[in-house]
Amino acid sequence: MCLREDDLEVVIVSTVPWRRSHRRPLTVLDLPCAERTVGVEAALKLPTVMMLVVEDTCTQIAREDWRRREPPRWRPQARHRWHAEGRRLHAKTARLKELAAQCLDTPD
């Protein structure tokens, strides 16, 4: 949890891995790129959790856009650039997973 001792309220941050939570209530947000879920209350009250939600959403949109723009096989240069972009998106997703683990798993 990303809380300080002088915070007046305690906000529960879900640490349920994304794969294990099949049916989630409406008070829980999915973070598919980070493979986590977080509570809506935590996202609204904690800036670091909101940042995770925004980054995960942006990364998910970028990944979907990348998948839809796959060039045909007869354009090798375009495919080379497309694959390079995919590697960058994969690295960004890995960093997002690390950041989520750091923020959600380690108590302050």
Coordinates of N, CA and C in Angstrom, one line a residue:
M1 N 0.8 -1.2 0.0 CA 0.0 0.0 0.0 C 0.9 1.2 0.0
C2 N 0.5 2.3 -0.6 CA 1.2 3.5 -0.7 C 0.6 4.5 0.2
L3 N 0.8 4.3 1.5 CA 0.2 5.2 2.5 C 1.3 5.7 3.5
R4 N 1.1 6.8 4.0 CA 2.0 7.3 5.0 C 1.3 7.2 6.4
E5 N 2.0 7.2 7.5 CA 1.4 7.1 8.8 C 0.5 8.2 9.1
D6 N 0.8 9.4 8.6 CA 0.0 10.6 9.0 C -1.3 10.7 8.1
D7 N -1.5 9.8 7.2 CA -2.8 9.8 6.5 C -4.0 9.5 7.4
L8 N -5.0 10.3 7.3 CA -6.2 10.2 8.2 C -7.0 8.9 7.9
E9 N -7.1 8.5 6.7 CA -7.9 7.4 6.3 C -7.1 6.2 5.9
V10 N -7.5 5.0 6.1 CA -6.8 3.9 5.6 C -7.6 3.4 4.4
V11 N -6.9 3.2 3.3 CA -7.6 2.8 2.0 C -7.0 1.4 1.7
I12 N -7.9 0.4 1.5 CA -7.5 -0.9 1.2 C -7.2 -1.0 -0.3
V13 N -6.0 -1.5 -0.6 CA -5.6 -1.8 -1.9 C -5.6 -3.2 -2.2
S14 N -6.3 -3.7 -3.2 CA -6.4 -5.1 -3.5 C -5.1 -5.6 -4.0
T15 N -4.6 -6.7 -3.6 CA -3.4 -7.3 -4.1 C -3.7 -8.7 -4.8
V16 N -4.9 -8.8 -5.2 CA -5.3 -10.0 -5.9 C -4.7 -10.1 -7.3
P17 N -3.9 -11.1 -7.6 CA -3.4 -11.2 -9.0 C -4.6 -11.2 -10.0
W18 N -4.4 -10.6 -11.2 CA -5.4 -10.4 -12.1 C -6.0 -11.8 -12.6
R19 N -5.1 -12.8 -12.8 CA -5.6 -14.0 -13.4 C -6.6 -14.8 -12.4
R20 N -6.4 -14.6 -11.1 CA -7.2 -15.4 -10.2 C -8.6 -14.8 -9.9
S21 N -8.8 -13.5 -10.3 CA -10.0 -12.9 -9.9 C -11.0 -12.9 -11.1
H22 N -11.8 -14.0 -11.2 CA -12.7 -14.2 -12.3 C -13.9 -13.3 -12.3
R23 N -14.6 -13.2 -11.2 CA -15.8 -12.3 -11.1 C -15.5 -11.2 -10.1
R24 N -15.4 -10.0 -10.6 CA -15.1 -8.9 -9.8 C -16.3 -8.0 -9.6
P25 N -16.4 -7.5 -8.4 CA -17.5 -6.5 -8.1 C -17.3 -5.2 -8.9
L26 N -18.3 -4.4 -8.9 CA -18.1 -3.1 -9.6 C -17.2 -2.1 -8.9
T27 N -16.8 -2.5 -7.7 CA -15.9 -1.6 -6.9 C -14.4 -1.9 -7.2
V28 N -14.2 -2.8 -8.2 CA -12.8 -3.2 -8.5 C -12.5 -2.9 -9.9
L29 N -11.3 -2.4 -10.2 CA -10.8 -2.1 -11.5 C -9.8 -3.1 -12.0
D30 N -9.9 -3.5 -13.2 CA -9.0 -4.4 -13.8 C -7.8 -3.6 -14.4
L31 N -6.6 -4.1 -14.2 CA -5.4 -3.6 -14.8 C -4.8 -4.7 -15.5
P32 N -5.3 -5.0 -16.8 CA -4.8 -6.2 -17.5 C -3.3 -6.2 -17.9
C33 N -2.7 -5.0 -18.1 CA -1.3 -5.0 -18.5 C -0.4 -5.3 -17.2
A34 N -0.9 -4.8 -16.1 CA -0.1 -5.0 -14.8 C -0.6 -6.4 -14.2
E35 N -1.6 -7.0 -14.8 CA -2.1 -8.3 -14.3 C -2.5 -8.2 -12.8
R36 N -3.2 -7.1 -12.5 CA -3.7 -6.8 -11.1 C -5.1 -6.3 -11.2
T37 N -5.7 -6.2 -10.0 CA -6.9 -5.5 -9.8 C -6.7 -4.5 -8.6
V38 N -7.4 -3.4 -8.7 CA -7.3 -2.4 -7.6 C -8.7 -2.0 -7.3
G39 N -9.0 -1.6 -6.0 CA -10.2 -1.0 -5.7 C -10.5 0.4 -6.2
V40 N -11.7 0.7 -6.6 CA -12.0 2.0 -7.1 C -11.7 3.1 -6.0
E41 N -12.0 2.8 -4.8 CA -11.7 3.7 -3.7 C -10.2 4.0 -3.6
A42 N -9.4 3.0 -3.7 CA -8.0 3.2 -3.7 C -7.5 4.1 -4.9
A43 N -8.1 3.8 -6.0 CA -7.7 4.6 -7.2 C -8.1 6.0 -7.1
L44 N -9.2 6.3 -6.5 CA -9.7 7.7 -6.3 C -8.9 8.4 -5.2
K45 N -8.5 7.8 -4.2 CA -7.8 8.4 -3.1 C -6.3 8.5 -3.1
L46 N -5.7 7.5 -3.8 CA -4.3 7.4 -3.8 C -3.7 7.8 -5.1
P47 N -2.9 8.8 -5.2 CA -2.4 9.3 -6.5 C -1.5 8.2 -7.2
T48 N -0.8 7.4 -6.5 CA 0.1 6.4 -7.1 C -0.8 5.3 -7.8
V49 N -1.9 5.0 -7.1 CA -2.8 3.9 -7.7 C -3.5 4.5 -8.9
M50 N -3.9 5.7 -8.8 CA -4.6 6.4 -10.0 C -3.6 6.4 -11.2
M51 N -2.3 6.7 -10.9 CA -1.3 6.7 -11.9 C -1.2 5.3 -12.6
L52 N -1.2 4.3 -11.8 CA -1.2 2.9 -12.3 C -2.4 2.6 -13.2
V53 N -3.5 3.1 -12.8 CA -4.8 2.9 -13.6 C -4.6 3.6 -14.9
V54 N -4.2 4.8 -14.9 CA -4.0 5.6 -16.2 C -2.9 5.0 -17.1
E55 N -1.8 4.6 -16.5 CA -0.7 4.0 -17.3 C -1.1 2.7 -17.9
D56 N -1.9 1.9 -17.1 CA -2.3 0.6 -17.6 C -3.3 0.8 -18.8
T57 N -4.2 1.7 -18.6 CA -5.2 2.0 -19.7 C -4.5 2.5 -21.0
C58 N -3.5 3.4 -20.8 CA -2.8 3.9 -22.0 C -2.0 2.8 -22.7
T59 N -1.4 1.9 -21.9 CA -0.6 0.8 -22.4 C -1.5 -0.2 -23.1
Q60 N -2.7 -0.4 -22.6 CA -3.6 -1.4 -23.2 C -4.1 -0.8 -24.5
I61 N -4.4 0.5 -24.6 CA -4.9 1.1 -25.8 C -3.8 1.1 -26.9
A62 N -2.5 1.3 -26.5 CA -1.4 1.3 -27.4 C -1.2 -0.1 -27.9
R63 N -1.3 -1.1 -27.1 CA -1.2 -2.5 -27.5 C -2.2 -2.9 -28.5
E64 N -3.5 -2.5 -28.3 CA -4.5 -2.8 -29.2 C -4.3 -2.1 -30.6
D65 N -3.9 -0.9 -30.5 CA -3.6 -0.1 -31.7 C -2.5 -0.8 -32.5
W66 N -1.5 -1.2 -31.8 CA -0.3 -1.9 -32.4 C -0.8 -3.2 -33.1
R67 N -1.6 -4.0 -32.5 CA -2.0 -5.2 -33.1 C -2.8 -5.0 -34.4
R68 N -3.6 -3.9 -34.4 CA -4.5 -3.6 -35.5 C -3.7 -3.1 -36.7
R69 N -2.5 -2.6 -36.5 CA -1.7 -2.0 -37.6 C -0.6 -3.0 -38.1
E70 N -0.8 -4.3 -37.9 CA 0.2 -5.2 -38.4 C 0.3 -5.1 -40.0
P71 N 1.5 -4.8 -40.5 CA 1.6 -4.7 -41.9 C 1.7 -6.1 -42.6
P72 N 1.4 -6.1 -43.9 CA 1.4 -7.4 -44.6 C 2.9 -7.9 -44.7
R73 N 3.0 -9.2 -44.9 CA 4.3 -9.9 -45.0 C 5.1 -9.4 -46.2
W74 N 4.5 -8.9 -47.2 CA 5.3 -8.5 -48.3 C 5.9 -7.1 -48.1
R75 N 5.8 -6.5 -47.0 CA 6.4 -5.2 -46.6 C 7.4 -5.4 -45.5
P76 N 8.6 -6.0 -45.7 CA 9.5 -6.4 -44.7 C 10.0 -5.2 -43.8
Q77 N 10.2 -4.0 -44.4 CA 10.7 -2.9 -43.6 C 9.6 -2.4 -42.6
A78 N 8.4 -2.4 -43.1 CA 7.3 -2.0 -42.2 C 7.1 -3.0 -41.1
R79 N 7.2 -4.3 -41.5 CA 7.1 -5.3 -40.4 C 8.3 -5.2 -39.4
H80 N 9.5 -4.9 -39.9 CA 10.6 -4.7 -38.9 C 10.3 -3.6 -37.9
R81 N 9.8 -2.5 -38.4 CA 9.5 -1.3 -37.6 C 8.3 -1.7 -36.6
W82 N 7.3 -2.5 -37.1 CA 6.2 -2.9 -36.3 C 6.6 -3.8 -35.2
H83 N 7.5 -4.8 -35.5 CA 8.1 -5.7 -34.5 C 8.9 -4.9 -33.4
A84 N 9.7 -3.9 -33.9 CA 10.4 -3.1 -32.9 C 9.5 -2.3 -32.0
E85 N 8.4 -1.8 -32.5 CA 7.4 -1.1 -31.7 C 6.8 -2.1 -30.7
G86 N 6.5 -3.3 -31.1 CA 6.0 -4.3 -30.2 C 6.9 -4.7 -29.1
R87 N 8.2 -4.7 -29.4 CA 9.2 -5.0 -28.3 C 9.2 -3.8 -27.3
R88 N 9.1 -2.6 -27.8 CA 9.0 -1.5 -26.9 C 7.8 -1.5 -26.0
L89 N 6.7 -1.9 -26.6 CA 5.4 -2.0 -25.8 C 5.5 -3.2 -24.8
H90 N 6.2 -4.2 -25.2 CA 6.4 -5.4 -24.2 C 7.2 -4.9 -23.1
A91 N 8.3 -4.2 -23.3 CA 9.2 -3.6 -22.3 C 8.4 -2.7 -21.3
K92 N 7.5 -1.9 -21.9 CA 6.7 -1.0 -21.1 C 5.8 -1.7 -20.2
T93 N 5.2 -2.8 -20.8 CA 4.3 -3.7 -20.0 C 5.0 -4.3 -18.8
A94 N 6.2 -4.8 -19.1 CA 7.1 -5.4 -18.0 C 7.4 -4.3 -16.9
R95 N 7.7 -3.1 -17.3 CA 8.0 -2.1 -16.3 C 6.7 -1.7 -15.5
L96 N 5.6 -1.8 -16.2 CA 4.3 -1.5 -15.5 C 4.0 -2.6 -14.5
K97 N 4.3 -3.8 -14.8 CA 4.1 -4.9 -13.8 C 5.0 -4.7 -12.6
E98 N 6.3 -4.3 -12.8 CA 7.2 -4.1 -11.7 C 6.7 -2.9 -10.9
L99 N 6.2 -1.9 -11.5 CA 5.7 -0.7 -10.8 C 4.5 -1.1 -9.9
A100 N 3.6 -1.9 -10.5 CA 2.4 -2.3 -9.8 C 2.8 -3.2 -8.6
A101 N 3.8 -4.1 -8.8 CA 4.2 -4.9 -7.6 C 4.9 -4.1 -6.6
Q102 N 5.6 -3.1 -7.0 CA 6.3 -2.2 -6.0 C 5.3 -1.4 -5.2
C103 N 4.3 -0.8 -5.9 CA 3.4 0.0 -5.2 C 2.3 -0.7 -4.4
L104 N 1.8 -1.8 -4.9 CA 0.7 -2.6 -4.3 C 1.2 -3.6 -3.3
D105 N 2.4 -4.2 -3.5 CA 2.8 -5.3 -2.6 C 3.6 -4.9 -1.4
T106 N 4.3 -3.8 -1.5 CA 5.2 -3.4 -0.4 C 4.5 -2.4 0.5
P107 N 4.4 -2.7 1.8 CA 3.8 -1.7 2.7 C 4.8 -0.6 3.0
D108 N 4.3 0.6 3.1 CA 5.2 1.7 3.5 C 5.3 1.9 5.0

